[in-house]
Coordinates of C-alpha atoms and ligand atoms in Angstrom, one line a residue:
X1 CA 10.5 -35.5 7.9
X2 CA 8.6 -32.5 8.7
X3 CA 9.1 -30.7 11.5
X4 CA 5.9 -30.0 14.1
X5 CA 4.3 -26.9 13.8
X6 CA 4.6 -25.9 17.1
X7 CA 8.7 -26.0 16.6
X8 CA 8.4 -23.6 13.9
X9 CA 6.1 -21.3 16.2
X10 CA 9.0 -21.8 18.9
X11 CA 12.2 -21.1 16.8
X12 CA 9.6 -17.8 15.5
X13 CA 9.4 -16.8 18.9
X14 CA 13.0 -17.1 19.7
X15 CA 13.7 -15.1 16.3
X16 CA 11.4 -12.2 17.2
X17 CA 13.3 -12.2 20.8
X18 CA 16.4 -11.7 19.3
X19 CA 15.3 -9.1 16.2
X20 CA 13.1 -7.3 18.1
X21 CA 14.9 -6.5 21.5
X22 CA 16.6 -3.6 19.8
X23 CA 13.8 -1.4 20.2
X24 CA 12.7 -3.1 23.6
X25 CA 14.8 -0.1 25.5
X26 CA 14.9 3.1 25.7
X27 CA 13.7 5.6 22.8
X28 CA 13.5 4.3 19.0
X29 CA 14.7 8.1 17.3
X30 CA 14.4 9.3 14.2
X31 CA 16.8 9.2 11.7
X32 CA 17.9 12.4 10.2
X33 CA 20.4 12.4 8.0
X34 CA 21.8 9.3 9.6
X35 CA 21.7 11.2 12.8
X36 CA 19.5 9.3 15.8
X37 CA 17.2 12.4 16.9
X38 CA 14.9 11.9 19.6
X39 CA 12.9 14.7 21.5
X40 CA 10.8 14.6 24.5
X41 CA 7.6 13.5 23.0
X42 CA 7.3 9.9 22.5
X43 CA 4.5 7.7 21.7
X44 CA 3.8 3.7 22.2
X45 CA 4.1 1.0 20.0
X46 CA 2.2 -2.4 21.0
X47 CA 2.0 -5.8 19.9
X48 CA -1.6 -7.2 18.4
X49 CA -1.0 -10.2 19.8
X50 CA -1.6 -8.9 23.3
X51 CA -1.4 -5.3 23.2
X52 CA 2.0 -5.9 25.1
X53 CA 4.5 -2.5 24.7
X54 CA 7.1 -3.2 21.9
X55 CA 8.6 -0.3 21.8
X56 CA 8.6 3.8 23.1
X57 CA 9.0 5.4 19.7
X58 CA 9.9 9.0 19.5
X59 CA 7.1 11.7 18.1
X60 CA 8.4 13.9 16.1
X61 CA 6.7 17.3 15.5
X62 CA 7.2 20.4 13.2
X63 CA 11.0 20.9 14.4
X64 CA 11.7 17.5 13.6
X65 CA 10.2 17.3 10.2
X66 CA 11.9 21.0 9.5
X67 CA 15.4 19.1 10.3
X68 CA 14.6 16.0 7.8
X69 CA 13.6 18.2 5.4
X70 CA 16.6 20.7 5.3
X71 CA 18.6 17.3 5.2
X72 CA 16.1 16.2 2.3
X73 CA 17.1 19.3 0.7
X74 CA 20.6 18.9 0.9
X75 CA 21.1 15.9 -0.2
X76 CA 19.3 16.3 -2.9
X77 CA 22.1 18.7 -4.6
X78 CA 23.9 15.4 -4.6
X79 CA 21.5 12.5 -5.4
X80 CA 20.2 14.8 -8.2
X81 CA 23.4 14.8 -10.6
X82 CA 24.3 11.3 -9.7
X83 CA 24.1 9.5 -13.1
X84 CA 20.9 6.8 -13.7
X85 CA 23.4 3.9 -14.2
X86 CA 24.9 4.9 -10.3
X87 CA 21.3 5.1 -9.4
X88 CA 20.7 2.0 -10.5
X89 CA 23.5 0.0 -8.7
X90 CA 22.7 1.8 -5.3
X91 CA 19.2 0.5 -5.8
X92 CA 20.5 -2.7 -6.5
X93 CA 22.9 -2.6 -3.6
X94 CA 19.4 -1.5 -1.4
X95 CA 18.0 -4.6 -2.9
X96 CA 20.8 -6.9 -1.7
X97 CA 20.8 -5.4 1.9
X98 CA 17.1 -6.4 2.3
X99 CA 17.1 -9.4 0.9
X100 CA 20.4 -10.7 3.7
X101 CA 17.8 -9.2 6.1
X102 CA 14.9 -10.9 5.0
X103 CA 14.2 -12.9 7.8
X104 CA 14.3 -10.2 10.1
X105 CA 12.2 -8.1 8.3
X106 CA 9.7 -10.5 8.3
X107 CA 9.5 -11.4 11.9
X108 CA 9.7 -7.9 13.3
X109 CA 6.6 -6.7 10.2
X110 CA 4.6 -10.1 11.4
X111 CA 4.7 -8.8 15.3
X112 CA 4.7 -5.2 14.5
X113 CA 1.5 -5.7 12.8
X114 CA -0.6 -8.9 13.4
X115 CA -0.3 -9.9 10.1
X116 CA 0.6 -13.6 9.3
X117 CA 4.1 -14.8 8.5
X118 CA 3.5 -16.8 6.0
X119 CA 2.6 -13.7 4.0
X120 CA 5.3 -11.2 5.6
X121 CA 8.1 -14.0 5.1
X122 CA 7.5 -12.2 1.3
X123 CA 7.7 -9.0 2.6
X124 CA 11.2 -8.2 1.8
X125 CA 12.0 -10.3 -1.0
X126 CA 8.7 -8.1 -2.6
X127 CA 10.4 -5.0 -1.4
X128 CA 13.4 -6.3 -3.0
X129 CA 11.6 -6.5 -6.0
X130 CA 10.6 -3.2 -6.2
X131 CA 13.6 -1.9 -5.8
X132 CA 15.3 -4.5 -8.4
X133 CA 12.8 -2.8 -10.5
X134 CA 13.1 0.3 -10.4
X135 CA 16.9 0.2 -10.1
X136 CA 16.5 -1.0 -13.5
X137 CA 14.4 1.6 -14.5
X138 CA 16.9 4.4 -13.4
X139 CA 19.2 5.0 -16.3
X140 CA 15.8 6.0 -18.6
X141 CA 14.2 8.3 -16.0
X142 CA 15.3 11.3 -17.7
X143 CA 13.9 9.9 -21.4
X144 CA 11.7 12.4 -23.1
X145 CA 10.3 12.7 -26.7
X146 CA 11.4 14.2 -30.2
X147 CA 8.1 16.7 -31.1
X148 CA 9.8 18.3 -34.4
X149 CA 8.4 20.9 -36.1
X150 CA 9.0 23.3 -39.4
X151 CA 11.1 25.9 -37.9
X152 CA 11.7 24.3 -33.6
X153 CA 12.9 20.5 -32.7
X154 CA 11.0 20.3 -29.4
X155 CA 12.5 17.6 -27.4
X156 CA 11.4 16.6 -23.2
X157 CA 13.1 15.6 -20.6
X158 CA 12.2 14.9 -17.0
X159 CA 14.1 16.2 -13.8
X160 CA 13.5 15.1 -10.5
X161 CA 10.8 17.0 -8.4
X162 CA 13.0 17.5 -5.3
X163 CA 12.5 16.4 -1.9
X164 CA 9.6 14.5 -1.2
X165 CA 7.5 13.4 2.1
X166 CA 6.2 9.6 2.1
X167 CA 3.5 9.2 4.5
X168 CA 2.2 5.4 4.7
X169 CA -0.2 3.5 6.7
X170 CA -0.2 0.5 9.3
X171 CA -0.9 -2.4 6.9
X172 CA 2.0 -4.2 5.1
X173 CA 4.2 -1.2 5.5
X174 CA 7.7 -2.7 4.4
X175 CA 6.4 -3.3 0.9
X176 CA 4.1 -0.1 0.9
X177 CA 6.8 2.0 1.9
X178 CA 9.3 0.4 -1.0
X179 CA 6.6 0.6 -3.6
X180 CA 6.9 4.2 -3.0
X181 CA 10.5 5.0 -1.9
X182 CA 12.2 3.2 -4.7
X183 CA 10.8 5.2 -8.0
X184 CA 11.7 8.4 -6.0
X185 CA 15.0 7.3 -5.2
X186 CA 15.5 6.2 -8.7
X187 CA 13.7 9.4 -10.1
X188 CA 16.5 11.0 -8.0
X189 CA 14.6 12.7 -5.7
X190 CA 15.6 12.8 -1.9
X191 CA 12.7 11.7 1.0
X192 CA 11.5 11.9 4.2
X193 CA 9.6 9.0 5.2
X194 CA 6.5 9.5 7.3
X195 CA 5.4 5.5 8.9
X196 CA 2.1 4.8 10.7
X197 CA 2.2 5.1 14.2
X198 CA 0.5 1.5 14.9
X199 CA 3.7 -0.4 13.2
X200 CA 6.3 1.6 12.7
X201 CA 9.0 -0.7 13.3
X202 CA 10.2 -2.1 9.4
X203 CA 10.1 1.6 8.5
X204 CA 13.2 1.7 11.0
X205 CA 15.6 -1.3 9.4
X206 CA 14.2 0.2 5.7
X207 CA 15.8 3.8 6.1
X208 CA 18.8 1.7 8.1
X209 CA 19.3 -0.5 5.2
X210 CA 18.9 2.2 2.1
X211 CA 21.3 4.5 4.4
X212 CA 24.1 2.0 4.3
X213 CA 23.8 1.4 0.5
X214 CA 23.6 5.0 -0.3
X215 CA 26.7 6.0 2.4
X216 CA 28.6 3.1 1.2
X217 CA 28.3 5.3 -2.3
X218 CA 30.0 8.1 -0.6
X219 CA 26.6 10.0 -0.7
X220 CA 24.7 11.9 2.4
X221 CA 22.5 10.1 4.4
X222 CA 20.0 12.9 4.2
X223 CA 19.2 11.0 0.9
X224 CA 16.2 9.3 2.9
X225 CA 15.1 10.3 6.2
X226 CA 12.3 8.7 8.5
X227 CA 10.4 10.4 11.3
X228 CA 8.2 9.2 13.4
X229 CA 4.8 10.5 14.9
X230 CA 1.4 11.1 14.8
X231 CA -0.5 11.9 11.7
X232 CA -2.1 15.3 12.9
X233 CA 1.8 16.3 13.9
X234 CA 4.7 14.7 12.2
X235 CA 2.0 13.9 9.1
X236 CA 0.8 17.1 9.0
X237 CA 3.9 19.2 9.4
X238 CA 5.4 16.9 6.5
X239 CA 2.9 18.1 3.8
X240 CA 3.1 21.6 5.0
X241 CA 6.8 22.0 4.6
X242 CA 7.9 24.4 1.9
X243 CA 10.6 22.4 0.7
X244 CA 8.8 19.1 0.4
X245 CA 7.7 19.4 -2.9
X246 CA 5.3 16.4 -3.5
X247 CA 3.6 13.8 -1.2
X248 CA 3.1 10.2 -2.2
X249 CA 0.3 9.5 0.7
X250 CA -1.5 5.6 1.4
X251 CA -4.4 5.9 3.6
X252 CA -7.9 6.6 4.5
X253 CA -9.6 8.6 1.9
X254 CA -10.6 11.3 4.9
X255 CA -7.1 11.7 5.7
X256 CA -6.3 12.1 1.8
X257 CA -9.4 15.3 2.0
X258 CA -7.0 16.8 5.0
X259 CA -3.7 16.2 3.0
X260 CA -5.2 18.2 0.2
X261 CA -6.2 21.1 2.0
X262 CA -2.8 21.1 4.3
X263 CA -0.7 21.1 1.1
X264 CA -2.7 23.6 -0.7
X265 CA -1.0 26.6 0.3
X266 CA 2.4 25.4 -0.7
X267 CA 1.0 24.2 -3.9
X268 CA 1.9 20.4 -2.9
X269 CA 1.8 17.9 -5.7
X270 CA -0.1 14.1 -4.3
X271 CA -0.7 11.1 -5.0
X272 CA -2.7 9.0 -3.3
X273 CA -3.7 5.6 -3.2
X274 CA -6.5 5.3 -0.7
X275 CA -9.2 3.4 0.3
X276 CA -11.8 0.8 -1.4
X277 CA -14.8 -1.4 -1.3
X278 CA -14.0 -3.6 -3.9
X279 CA -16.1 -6.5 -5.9
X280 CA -15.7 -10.0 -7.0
X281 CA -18.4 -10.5 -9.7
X282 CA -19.2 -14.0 -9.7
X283 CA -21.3 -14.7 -13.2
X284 CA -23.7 -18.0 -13.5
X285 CA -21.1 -19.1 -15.9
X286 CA -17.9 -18.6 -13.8
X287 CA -15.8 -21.4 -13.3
X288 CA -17.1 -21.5 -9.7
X289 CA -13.9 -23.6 -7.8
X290 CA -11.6 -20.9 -9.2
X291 CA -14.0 -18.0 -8.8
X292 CA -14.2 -19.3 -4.3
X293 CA -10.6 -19.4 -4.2
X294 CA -9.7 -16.3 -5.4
X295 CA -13.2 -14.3 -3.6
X296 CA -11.9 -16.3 -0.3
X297 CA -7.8 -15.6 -0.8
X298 CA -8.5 -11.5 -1.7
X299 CA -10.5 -11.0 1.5
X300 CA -9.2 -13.9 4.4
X301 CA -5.7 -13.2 3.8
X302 CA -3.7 -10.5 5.5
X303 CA -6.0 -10.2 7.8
X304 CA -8.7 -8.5 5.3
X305 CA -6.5 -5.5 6.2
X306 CA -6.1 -5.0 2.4
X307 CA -6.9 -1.7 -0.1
X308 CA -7.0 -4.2 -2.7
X309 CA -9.2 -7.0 -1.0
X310 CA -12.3 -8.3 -2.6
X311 CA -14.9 -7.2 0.4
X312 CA -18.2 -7.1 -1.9
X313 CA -18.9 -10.8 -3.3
X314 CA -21.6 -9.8 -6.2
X315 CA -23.0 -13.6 -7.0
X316 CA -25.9 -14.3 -9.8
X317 CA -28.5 -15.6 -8.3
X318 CA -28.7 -18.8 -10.1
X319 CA -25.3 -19.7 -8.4
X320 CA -25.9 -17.4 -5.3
X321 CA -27.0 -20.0 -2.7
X322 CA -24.4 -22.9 -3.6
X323 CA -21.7 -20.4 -3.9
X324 CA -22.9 -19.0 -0.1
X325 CA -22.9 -22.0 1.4
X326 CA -19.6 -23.4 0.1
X327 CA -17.7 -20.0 1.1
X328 CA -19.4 -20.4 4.7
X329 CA -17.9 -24.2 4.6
X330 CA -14.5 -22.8 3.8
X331 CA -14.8 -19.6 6.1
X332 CA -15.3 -21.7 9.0
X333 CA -12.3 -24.0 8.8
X334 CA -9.7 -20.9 8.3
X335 CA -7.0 -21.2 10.5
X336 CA -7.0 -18.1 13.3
X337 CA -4.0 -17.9 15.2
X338 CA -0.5 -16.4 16.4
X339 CA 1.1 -14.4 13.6
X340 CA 4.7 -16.2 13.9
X341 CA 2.7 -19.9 13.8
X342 CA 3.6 -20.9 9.9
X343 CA -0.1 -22.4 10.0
X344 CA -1.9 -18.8 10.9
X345 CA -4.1 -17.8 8.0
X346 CA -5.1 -14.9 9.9
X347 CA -3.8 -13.2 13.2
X348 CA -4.9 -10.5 15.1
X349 CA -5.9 -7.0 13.7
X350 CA -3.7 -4.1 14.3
X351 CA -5.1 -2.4 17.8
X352 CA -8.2 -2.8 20.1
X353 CA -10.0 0.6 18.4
X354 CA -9.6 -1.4 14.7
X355 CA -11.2 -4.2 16.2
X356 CA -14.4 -2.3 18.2
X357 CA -14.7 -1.1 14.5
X358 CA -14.8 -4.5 12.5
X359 CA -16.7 -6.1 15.2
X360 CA -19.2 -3.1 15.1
X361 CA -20.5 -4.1 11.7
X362 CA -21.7 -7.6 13.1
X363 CA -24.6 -5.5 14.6
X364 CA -25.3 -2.9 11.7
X365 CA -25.3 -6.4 9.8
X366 CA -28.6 -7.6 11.8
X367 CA -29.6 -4.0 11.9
X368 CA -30.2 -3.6 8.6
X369 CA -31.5 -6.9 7.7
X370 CA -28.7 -8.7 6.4
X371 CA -27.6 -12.3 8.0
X372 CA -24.2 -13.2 10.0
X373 CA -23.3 -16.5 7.7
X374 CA -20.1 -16.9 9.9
X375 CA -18.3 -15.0 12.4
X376 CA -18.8 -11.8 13.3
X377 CA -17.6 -11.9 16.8
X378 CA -14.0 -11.8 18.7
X379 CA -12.6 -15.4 17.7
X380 CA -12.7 -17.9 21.5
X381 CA -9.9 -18.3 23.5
X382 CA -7.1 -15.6 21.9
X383 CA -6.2 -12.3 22.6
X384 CA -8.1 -9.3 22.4
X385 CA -7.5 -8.8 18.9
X386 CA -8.5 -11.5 17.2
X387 CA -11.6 -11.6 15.6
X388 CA -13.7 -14.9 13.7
X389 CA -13.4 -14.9 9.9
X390 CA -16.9 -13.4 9.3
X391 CA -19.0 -13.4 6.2
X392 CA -22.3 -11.8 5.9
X393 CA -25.1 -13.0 3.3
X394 CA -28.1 -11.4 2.1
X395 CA -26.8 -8.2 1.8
X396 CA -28.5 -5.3 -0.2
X397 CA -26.1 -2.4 -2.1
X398 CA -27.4 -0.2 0.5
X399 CA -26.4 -1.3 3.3
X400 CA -23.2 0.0 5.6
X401 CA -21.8 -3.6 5.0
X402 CA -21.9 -3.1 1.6
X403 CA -21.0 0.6 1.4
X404 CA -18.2 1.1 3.9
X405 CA -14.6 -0.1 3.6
X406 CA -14.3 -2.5 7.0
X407 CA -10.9 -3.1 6.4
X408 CA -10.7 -6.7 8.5
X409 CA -11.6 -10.5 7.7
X410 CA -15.0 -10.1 6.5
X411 CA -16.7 -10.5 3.5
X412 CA -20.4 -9.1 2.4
X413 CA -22.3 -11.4 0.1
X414 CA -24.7 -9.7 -2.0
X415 CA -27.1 -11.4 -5.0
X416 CA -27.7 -9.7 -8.3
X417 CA -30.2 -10.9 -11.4
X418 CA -28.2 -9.4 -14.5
X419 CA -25.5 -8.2 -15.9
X420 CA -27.0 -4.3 -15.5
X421 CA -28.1 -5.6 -12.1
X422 CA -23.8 -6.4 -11.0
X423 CA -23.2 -3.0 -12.5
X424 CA -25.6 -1.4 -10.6
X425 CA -24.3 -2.5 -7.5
X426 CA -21.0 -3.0 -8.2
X427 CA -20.6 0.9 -9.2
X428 CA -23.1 2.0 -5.9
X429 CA -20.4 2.4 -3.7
X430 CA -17.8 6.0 -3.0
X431 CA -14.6 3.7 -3.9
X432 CA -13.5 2.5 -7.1
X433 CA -9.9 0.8 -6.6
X434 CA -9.9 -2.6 -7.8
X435 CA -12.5 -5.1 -9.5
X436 CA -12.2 -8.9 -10.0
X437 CA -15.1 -10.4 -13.3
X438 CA -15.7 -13.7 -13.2
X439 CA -16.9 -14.9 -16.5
X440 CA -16.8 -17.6 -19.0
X441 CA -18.1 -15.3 -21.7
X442 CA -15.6 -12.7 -22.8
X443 CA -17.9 -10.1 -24.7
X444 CA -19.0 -10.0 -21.3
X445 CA -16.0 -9.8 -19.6
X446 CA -14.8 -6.6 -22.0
X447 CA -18.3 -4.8 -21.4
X448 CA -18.1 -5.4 -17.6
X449 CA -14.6 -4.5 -17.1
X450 CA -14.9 -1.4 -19.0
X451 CA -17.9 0.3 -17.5
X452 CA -17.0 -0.9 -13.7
X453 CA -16.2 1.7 -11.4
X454 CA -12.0 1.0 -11.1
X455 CA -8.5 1.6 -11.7
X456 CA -7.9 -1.8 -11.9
X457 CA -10.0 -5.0 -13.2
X458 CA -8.6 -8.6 -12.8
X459 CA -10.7 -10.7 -15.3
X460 CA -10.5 -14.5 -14.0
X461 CA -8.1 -14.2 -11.6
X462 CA -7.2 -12.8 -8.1
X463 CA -5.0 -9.6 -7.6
X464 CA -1.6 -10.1 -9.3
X465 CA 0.7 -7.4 -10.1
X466 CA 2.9 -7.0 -13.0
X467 CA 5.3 -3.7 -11.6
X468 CA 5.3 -1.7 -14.9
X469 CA 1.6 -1.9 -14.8
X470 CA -0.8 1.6 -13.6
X471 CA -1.5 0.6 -10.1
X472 CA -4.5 3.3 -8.5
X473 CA -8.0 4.1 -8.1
X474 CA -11.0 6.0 -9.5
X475 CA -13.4 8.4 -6.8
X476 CA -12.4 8.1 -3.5
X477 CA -10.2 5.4 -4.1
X478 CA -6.8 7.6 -5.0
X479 CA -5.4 10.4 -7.0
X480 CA -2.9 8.8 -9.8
X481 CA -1.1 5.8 -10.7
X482 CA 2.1 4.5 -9.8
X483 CA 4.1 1.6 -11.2
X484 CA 6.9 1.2 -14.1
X485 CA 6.6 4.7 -15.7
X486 CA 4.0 6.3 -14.0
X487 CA 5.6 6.7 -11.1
X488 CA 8.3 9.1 -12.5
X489 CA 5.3 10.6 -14.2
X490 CA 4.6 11.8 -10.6
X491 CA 8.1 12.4 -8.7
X492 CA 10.0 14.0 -12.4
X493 CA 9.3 17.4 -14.2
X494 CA 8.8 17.4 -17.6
X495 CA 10.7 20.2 -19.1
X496 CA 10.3 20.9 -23.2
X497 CA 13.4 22.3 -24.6
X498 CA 12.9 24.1 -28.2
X499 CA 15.8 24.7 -30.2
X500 CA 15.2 27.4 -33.5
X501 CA 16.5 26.3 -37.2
X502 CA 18.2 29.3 -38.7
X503 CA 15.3 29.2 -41.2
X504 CA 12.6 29.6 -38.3
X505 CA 11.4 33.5 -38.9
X506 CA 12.0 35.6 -36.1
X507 CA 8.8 38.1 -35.9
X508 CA 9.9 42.1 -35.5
X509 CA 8.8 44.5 -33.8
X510 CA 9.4 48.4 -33.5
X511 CA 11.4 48.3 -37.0
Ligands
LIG1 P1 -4.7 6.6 7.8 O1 -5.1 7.5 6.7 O2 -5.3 6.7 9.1 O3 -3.1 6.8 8.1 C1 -2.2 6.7 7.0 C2 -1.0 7.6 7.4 O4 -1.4 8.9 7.3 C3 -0.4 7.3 8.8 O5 1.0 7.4 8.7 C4 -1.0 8.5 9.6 O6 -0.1 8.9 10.7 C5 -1.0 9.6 8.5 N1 -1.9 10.7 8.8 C6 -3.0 10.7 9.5 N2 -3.5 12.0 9.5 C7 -2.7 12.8 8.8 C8 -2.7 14.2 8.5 N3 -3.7 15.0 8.9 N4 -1.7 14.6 7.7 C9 -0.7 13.8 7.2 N5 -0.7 12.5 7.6 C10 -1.6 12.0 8.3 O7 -4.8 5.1 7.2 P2 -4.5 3.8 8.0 O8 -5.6 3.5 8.9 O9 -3.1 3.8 8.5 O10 -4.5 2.7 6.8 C11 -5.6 2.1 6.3 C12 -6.1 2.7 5.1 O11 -5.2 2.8 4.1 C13 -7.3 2.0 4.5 O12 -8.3 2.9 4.1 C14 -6.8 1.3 3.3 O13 -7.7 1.0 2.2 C15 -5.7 2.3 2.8 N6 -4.8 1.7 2.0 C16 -4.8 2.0 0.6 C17 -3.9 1.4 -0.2 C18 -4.0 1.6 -1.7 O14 -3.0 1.3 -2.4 N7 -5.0 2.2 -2.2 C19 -2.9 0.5 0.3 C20 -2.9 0.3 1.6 C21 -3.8 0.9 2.5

């Protein structure tokens, strides 16, 4: 017999008591080279369930981020010339250690961020994953080409950039943070780790966890490093550092502008995977059940607070007003609620300024015309931070609702005639991360998903990732792709060694 619901919010609670009174006193410090650093400045972390204190977190500055990286640097003399099959069973070993932890990092990511745990009870086994697979991707890091000619055989091989700075933002940062950490660990680069500063709490048991694994392997902790702060400090000292030689940044597309110009003098190499104002293109001919699931799952779950979700619903007209009043149907009966209840199909957003922000665009909704299907206001009776599912109808491309990435539970309806008419609108916006095509006709589907604005196009089907796929965005969307290869594509140097045949000619000179 199934258990009540409220029981499995209970035993959640009690869990989250137990994982998360570690960083309930005192300081939570740095780690540097397996050393617990703290200084004076420190800075709060707080629950969005009720904006309750979880934790005083240390805020590190341009000293600290000088001590991570000269660990970062020495380590990496080490972690360098360890061999890829080594790599590959310290990643695995990583792997293990999260996945006997899972439960724990799940309940401490769910507070830590709002976000509900029936999503963040993935959130280490997906973290896992990436570093199963990239683990397995170790041994070939270094593989190069044969480019022969007459006289040279040119042959390639890639080396590991150095130390790197990871700098990641506030939503679904366990997984984030893997998806980046494990190719540069397996590339054999060393990192210093760089969490938001509104959930930095999984980024504490991750650098914890990989520590152990790579100690275990009678290598230096300084192999990964995390340090806390704010972005302006701790952020920005990370990509000014001389000895950080590349930054894989996730965040706001403004911040990605300032991470450009901070690195510039130290000729930093970035990626970045920023933000997006992505469309589900719902054709006349769509299988419409499917089409409503997936437009509904990629913007209602995790909170909406999602690069990849599908914010923009671009419906034909012919379908436009049944498909409207069916989402509104569904929208209304999603499930709002704490983040450890099982039954929670959305929680509250991250902090009380993300939530003034997503509310704001209830009103520059009416302003400009557009109509407040659902929502669009603080959701009764919870915590500050919840806010009603909202979806908005009638939109026009040029609205703010349709042009600016909201980033929370809310999705902007918005009719088009004709094929021309979805590109139109669909490519009207700064962003250009992900698109999702819904079609019955596939010379349509080819022509759409070529000529749309993105780095990545799901045809029939909500977001779902294959790891040795490009992941990235086009415009203000990112810099670069990661996944499988493409990720060492960014942390490796690719060195061409020629080697002369006897019969190669040497030219003379001053004979
Ligand atoms: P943010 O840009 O405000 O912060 C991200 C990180 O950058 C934080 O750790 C922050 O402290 C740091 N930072 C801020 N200023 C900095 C500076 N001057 N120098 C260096 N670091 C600095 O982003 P956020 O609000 O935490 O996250 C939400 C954004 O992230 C959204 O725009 C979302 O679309 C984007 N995002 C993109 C992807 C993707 O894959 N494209 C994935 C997740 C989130």
């Amino acid at each position: 017999m199934n258990k009540p619901v409220s029981d499995a919010l209970n035993r959640n609670l009690a869990l989250a008591g137990k994982y998360l009174a570690r960083f309930a006193d005192g300081v939570v410090p740095h780690n540097i080279g397996g050393e617990k650093v703290s200084g004076a400045a420190t800075f709060e972390d707080n629950s969005p369930v009720d904006n309750s204190r979880l934790a005083v977190v240390a805020a590190g500055g341009r000293a600290e981020i000088d001590r991570a990286a000269r660990a970062a640097a020495e380590a990496f003399k080490a972690w360098r010339d360890v061999t890829g099959e080594r790599r590959q069973e310290i990643l695995h070993d990583i792997a293990d250690r999260i996945e006997a932890r899972a439960e724990e990092i799940a309940i401490v990511e769910s507070v830590d961020t709002g976000q509900p745990i029936r999503y963040m009870s993935k959130a280490a086994i997906r973290g896992a994953e990436n570093f199963r697979f990239f683990a397995d991707r170790a041994p070939g890091a270094r593989d190069g080409l044969s480019l022969p000619t007459d006289t040279h055989i040119n042959y390639t091989l890639r080396q590991p950039i150095g130390p790197v700075g990871v700098i990641t933002p506030w939503n679904t940062p366990f997984m984030l943070s893997t998806w980046k950490i494990a190719p540069a660990l397996a590339a054999g680069c060393t990192v210093v780790h760089k969490p938001a500063e509104w959930s930095p709490l999984s980024a504490v048991l991750l650098t914890e966890i990989m520590q152990e694994a790579i100690v275990a392997a009678g290598l230096p902790a300084g192999v990964v490093n995390l340090v806390q702060g704010l972005g302006e400090d701790a952020g920005k000292s990370l990509t000014e550092h001389p000895d950080i030689k590349a930054i894989g940044f996730v965040g706001e597309s403004s911040t990605g502008s300032l991470i450009m110009a901070q690195g510039a003098p130290t000729l930093k190499r970035v990626h970045f995977e920023l933000g997006g104002k992505n469309p589900v293109i719902v054709f006349g001919d769509a299988d419409l059940d499917r089409a409503l699931d997936a437009a509904l799952f990629m913007i209602y779950s995790l909170n909406g607070e999602r690069c990849t979700s599908s914010s923009r619903a671009l419906i034909q007209r012919s379908i436009y007003d049944d498909f409207v009043a069916r989402a509104a149907e569904r929208v209304k009966k999603i499930v709002v609620g704490h983040p450890l209840d099982p039954k929670t199909e959305i929680g509250p957003l991250i902090h009380p300024r993300h939530v003034e922000k997503v509310l704001s665009y209830a009103e520059a909704a009416r302003k400009d015309g557009a109509k407040v299907a659902v929502g669009g206001t603080q959701w009764p009776g919870a915590g500050a931070n919840y806010v009603a599912p909202t979806l908005f109808t009638d939109a026009t491309t040029k609205m703010r609702i349709a042009q600016e990435e909201i980033f929370g539970p809310v999705l902007t309806a918005i009719p088009f005639e004709d094929e021309a008419d979805a590109l139109r609108i669909a490519n009207d916006v700064r962003y250009g991360l992900t698109a999702y095509i819904w079609t019955k006709d596939v010379g349509r589907a080819h022509r759409v998903a070529e000529a749309v604005d993105a780095g990545m196009v799901w045809v029939n089907s909500e977001n779902v990732r294959h790891l040795p796929t490009p992941f990235g965005g086009v415009k203000a969307s990112g810099i670069g792709r990661d996944g499988g290869d493409y990720s060492f594509d960014f942390y490796m140097e690719t060195k061409n060694i020629a080697i002369a045949y006897d019969r190669h000619k040497i030219p003379t000179i001053g004979t």
